[in-house]
Each structure stands twice: as C-alpha cells, then as structure tokens.
C-alpha cells in the first residue's frame, strides 16, 4: 500500500481509503484491522475461555462480509 | 476476563513481524512460552530480543527455517519442543511486483507453486506433526 501511495503521489492513508472504497465497500469499520486486533482473536481462541469454540471459522474482517453464516 | 496461558508452550510460524509477531507477543504476555520463526537468523534473533525487552520475564525463543520446504519443516520440528498451541501464521500474498494484467499472466508456475508450498503445505506439515503427537 505504501508503494502504491508513493507511485500515485498520495499519502498512505489516502491510498488505504481508496482501496477500501473500491475493493471493500462493505467494510463497517472503514479502516484496515490492526495486527493486534487479529492477534487478539487468535489468543482468545488459544485460551480456556474459548473451550466451547472449536471447528469454527472466526472472522476479524471489520464487518466486510455481510452475513453471519 | 484474564487470559492465562502459563505452562503452555506455543509455536507461531512466520512471527518476526506482522500478525505473527503480534500473536507471539500476545501469547508471551499471557504467560505462554513461545517459539517464533522466520527464515533468517538475524531477523529471528532481533525479534526475540525485542520481545524479551518489551515483556520482561517472558519465555521466548526463535528458530530460523524455511517452512516452504519439507527439509525446512523437518529441521524446525527437530529444533522445537512439542507445543500445546500451534499458530500456522506463515504465508505471503506477494509473488512478485506487477503492474497489470499482462504481468500477472507472465507469473510462472513455479511462483504459484511456491505460494502453495508456503501458504498451505507449511501448515499441513506442521499440523501433521502435531496431530500425530496429540493422538
């Protein structure tokens, strides 16, 4: 994204917003998820608190996919 | 809610940066002993140093290996303790730089197969070892 921003003469934030608008128009959080946000789900899934969560596909996608199945 | 992973051993592949790094740090913060991985000794050693510095008392070790190859995975497994937690994080979306459809069409089979080896087979090989151990 940084390379694309530099090539286009825009800021990285502008490049990210352009990407989200064009390629992820359904995003509810209107930004990229952070590495910590993704890691938090992974760590929760590793914990005893997630003992009844197994064989599940858990999303950390900012609400991009607009259905719950 | 307090996530306590004391006594647990974790492996996070592809963890010198990005999501893998954040995951390794979070697991270490939660008390797990963590093995991180990357392809080069220098990056792995530096990541271990930084994590230990950021989280004093954490148990973090690093192993350098190319997990896109059978030999790399075997070497990694030989050097890492068995783990309770395996996070198959290593992967990439970058084949090569391209600027248009013509460039994409020129990406050779070996590049696509390389992606499969890293993104899929590393996880298969690492998990296969864990499954055989668990059952």
XYZ file of C-alpha atoms in Angstrom:
204
model
C 0.000 0.000 0.000
C 2.914 2.322 0.792
C 4.435 1.583 -2.613
C 1.141 2.264 -4.372
C 0.762 5.516 -2.461
C 4.260 6.634 -3.406
C 3.734 5.692 -7.050
C 0.480 7.653 -7.134
C 1.818 10.676 -5.261
C -0.718 10.377 -2.456
C -0.467 9.625 1.244
C -0.705 6.068 2.517
C -3.936 6.947 4.303
C -5.417 8.198 1.037
C -4.294 5.011 -0.696
C -5.882 2.872 2.017
C -9.150 4.777 1.877
C -9.172 4.470 -1.914
C -8.587 0.718 -1.639
C -11.366 0.301 0.922
C -13.832 2.302 -1.150
C -13.053 0.391 -4.355
C -12.333 -3.119 -3.078
C -14.019 -3.391 0.342
C -17.094 -1.133 0.077
C -18.977 -3.201 2.669
C -16.478 -2.614 5.483
C -18.241 -1.417 8.630
C -15.160 -0.065 10.399
C -13.921 1.863 7.329
C -10.285 1.067 8.035
C -7.795 -1.787 7.990
C -7.773 -4.057 11.009
C -4.575 -3.880 13.045
C -2.245 -6.813 13.639
C -3.109 -6.619 17.352
C -6.825 -6.942 16.574
C -6.222 -10.116 14.585
C -3.803 -11.458 17.204
C -6.362 -10.873 19.965
C -8.799 -13.283 18.333
C -6.051 -15.882 17.910
C -5.018 -15.595 21.556
C -8.627 -15.830 22.724
C -9.044 -18.980 20.606
C -5.978 -20.462 22.345
C -7.428 -19.840 25.792
C -9.615 -21.866 28.159
C -12.276 -19.203 27.732
C -12.774 -20.477 24.167
C -13.144 -24.109 25.235
C -16.540 -24.456 23.552
C -15.392 -22.766 20.339
C -13.917 -25.366 18.032
C -14.052 -26.164 14.368
C -15.213 -22.632 13.683
C -14.075 -20.074 11.130
C -13.681 -16.889 13.154
C -13.568 -13.661 11.211
C -11.658 -10.490 12.007
C -12.640 -8.568 8.925
C -14.148 -5.283 10.073
C -17.591 -6.450 9.059
C -16.744 -6.840 5.371
C -18.800 -9.998 4.979
C -22.425 -9.039 5.441
C -23.888 -12.305 6.605
C -23.413 -14.432 9.688
C -23.240 -17.901 8.191
C -11.622 -11.798 31.799
C -7.996 -12.782 32.237
C -6.369 -14.992 29.630
C -3.774 -17.109 31.430
C -1.577 -19.356 29.341
C 1.093 -20.060 31.964
C 2.569 -23.510 31.479
C 1.504 -23.635 27.834
C 4.023 -23.927 25.030
C 3.247 -22.145 21.785
C 4.738 -22.094 18.295
C 3.913 -19.231 15.930
C 5.234 -19.598 12.421
C 6.201 -16.530 10.432
C 6.361 -14.378 13.520
C 9.178 -11.858 13.202
C 6.701 -9.239 12.008
C 3.032 -8.536 11.325
C 0.179 -10.665 12.650
C 2.566 -13.455 13.667
C 4.673 -11.077 15.708
C 1.634 -9.566 17.407
C 0.342 -13.065 18.144
C 3.661 -14.182 19.613
C 3.788 -11.073 21.787
C 0.230 -11.597 22.990
C 0.860 -15.245 23.823
C 4.025 -14.292 25.716
C 2.109 -11.604 27.603
C -0.490 -14.208 28.536
C 2.265 -16.335 30.070
C 2.925 -18.934 27.387
C 6.456 -19.886 26.441
C 6.692 -19.050 22.768
C 8.845 -20.175 19.851
C 8.868 -17.725 16.973
C 10.070 -18.443 13.466
C 11.416 -16.709 10.407
C 13.714 -17.527 7.534
C 16.831 -15.701 8.692
C 18.781 -15.936 11.944
C 19.332 -12.190 12.153
C 15.635 -11.277 11.964
C 14.630 -14.066 14.311
C 17.297 -13.137 16.876
C 16.336 -9.463 16.720
C 12.642 -10.234 17.136
C 13.376 -12.443 20.158
C 15.495 -9.672 21.665
C 12.783 -7.074 21.136
C 10.005 -9.240 22.573
C 12.051 -10.138 25.655
C 12.826 -6.465 26.154
C 9.194 -5.415 25.746
C 7.889 -8.144 28.037
C 10.457 -8.835 30.778
C 10.220 -12.323 32.198
C 8.626 -13.743 29.068
C 9.900 -17.053 27.726
C 10.612 -16.526 24.047
C 12.932 -18.454 21.744
C 13.462 -18.323 17.999
C 14.187 -20.819 15.258
C 15.157 -19.880 11.705
C 13.905 -22.192 8.964
C 12.321 -22.041 5.513
C 8.923 -23.560 6.188
C 8.101 -23.654 2.462
C 10.207 -26.804 2.138
C 9.979 -30.315 3.563
C 13.555 -30.028 4.804
C 12.842 -26.690 6.452
C 9.842 -28.009 8.358
C 11.715 -31.143 9.432
C 14.600 -29.000 10.628
C 12.235 -26.707 12.509
C 10.422 -29.576 14.201
C 13.726 -31.159 15.218
C 14.732 -27.951 16.993
C 11.470 -27.040 18.678
C 9.866 -28.623 21.681
C 6.462 -30.134 21.260
C 3.835 -27.488 21.757
C 0.335 -27.143 23.141
C -0.502 -24.311 20.766
C 0.399 -24.157 17.076
C -0.369 -20.998 15.128
C 0.197 -21.634 11.413
C 0.654 -17.996 10.510
C 3.438 -18.045 7.920
C 2.371 -17.012 4.465
C 2.515 -14.320 1.859
C 0.355 -12.768 -0.838
C 3.345 -11.391 -2.703
C 4.506 -13.360 -5.709
C 6.326 -10.610 -7.476
C 5.756 -6.971 -8.329
C 3.425 -6.479 -11.266
C 1.654 -3.511 -12.743
C -1.019 -5.002 -14.968
C -2.848 -7.997 -16.318
C -0.035 -8.823 -18.749
C 2.413 -9.063 -15.897
C 0.064 -11.297 -13.937
C -0.263 -13.608 -16.941
C 3.519 -13.951 -17.022
C 3.849 -15.191 -13.452
C 5.379 -18.649 -13.889
C 4.030 -21.888 -12.452
C 6.949 -22.135 -10.036
C 5.863 -18.922 -8.355
C 2.288 -20.137 -7.928
C 3.540 -23.476 -6.617
C 5.887 -21.656 -4.252
C 2.911 -19.799 -2.808
C 1.122 -23.097 -2.266
C 4.144 -24.622 -0.555
C 4.443 -21.719 1.857
C 0.820 -20.780 2.430
C -0.695 -24.276 2.524
C 1.879 -27.031 2.845
C 3.784 -25.406 5.715
C 0.591 -25.578 7.753
C -0.171 -29.120 6.614
C 3.298 -30.372 7.550
C 3.391 -28.588 10.903
C -0.126 -29.718 11.797
C 0.513 -33.294 10.691
C 3.333 -33.484 13.237
C 1.127 -32.013 15.978
C -1.793 -34.317 15.226
C 0.414 -37.414 15.352
C 1.699 -36.271 18.701
C -1.710 -35.410 20.140
C -3.378 -38.669 19.210
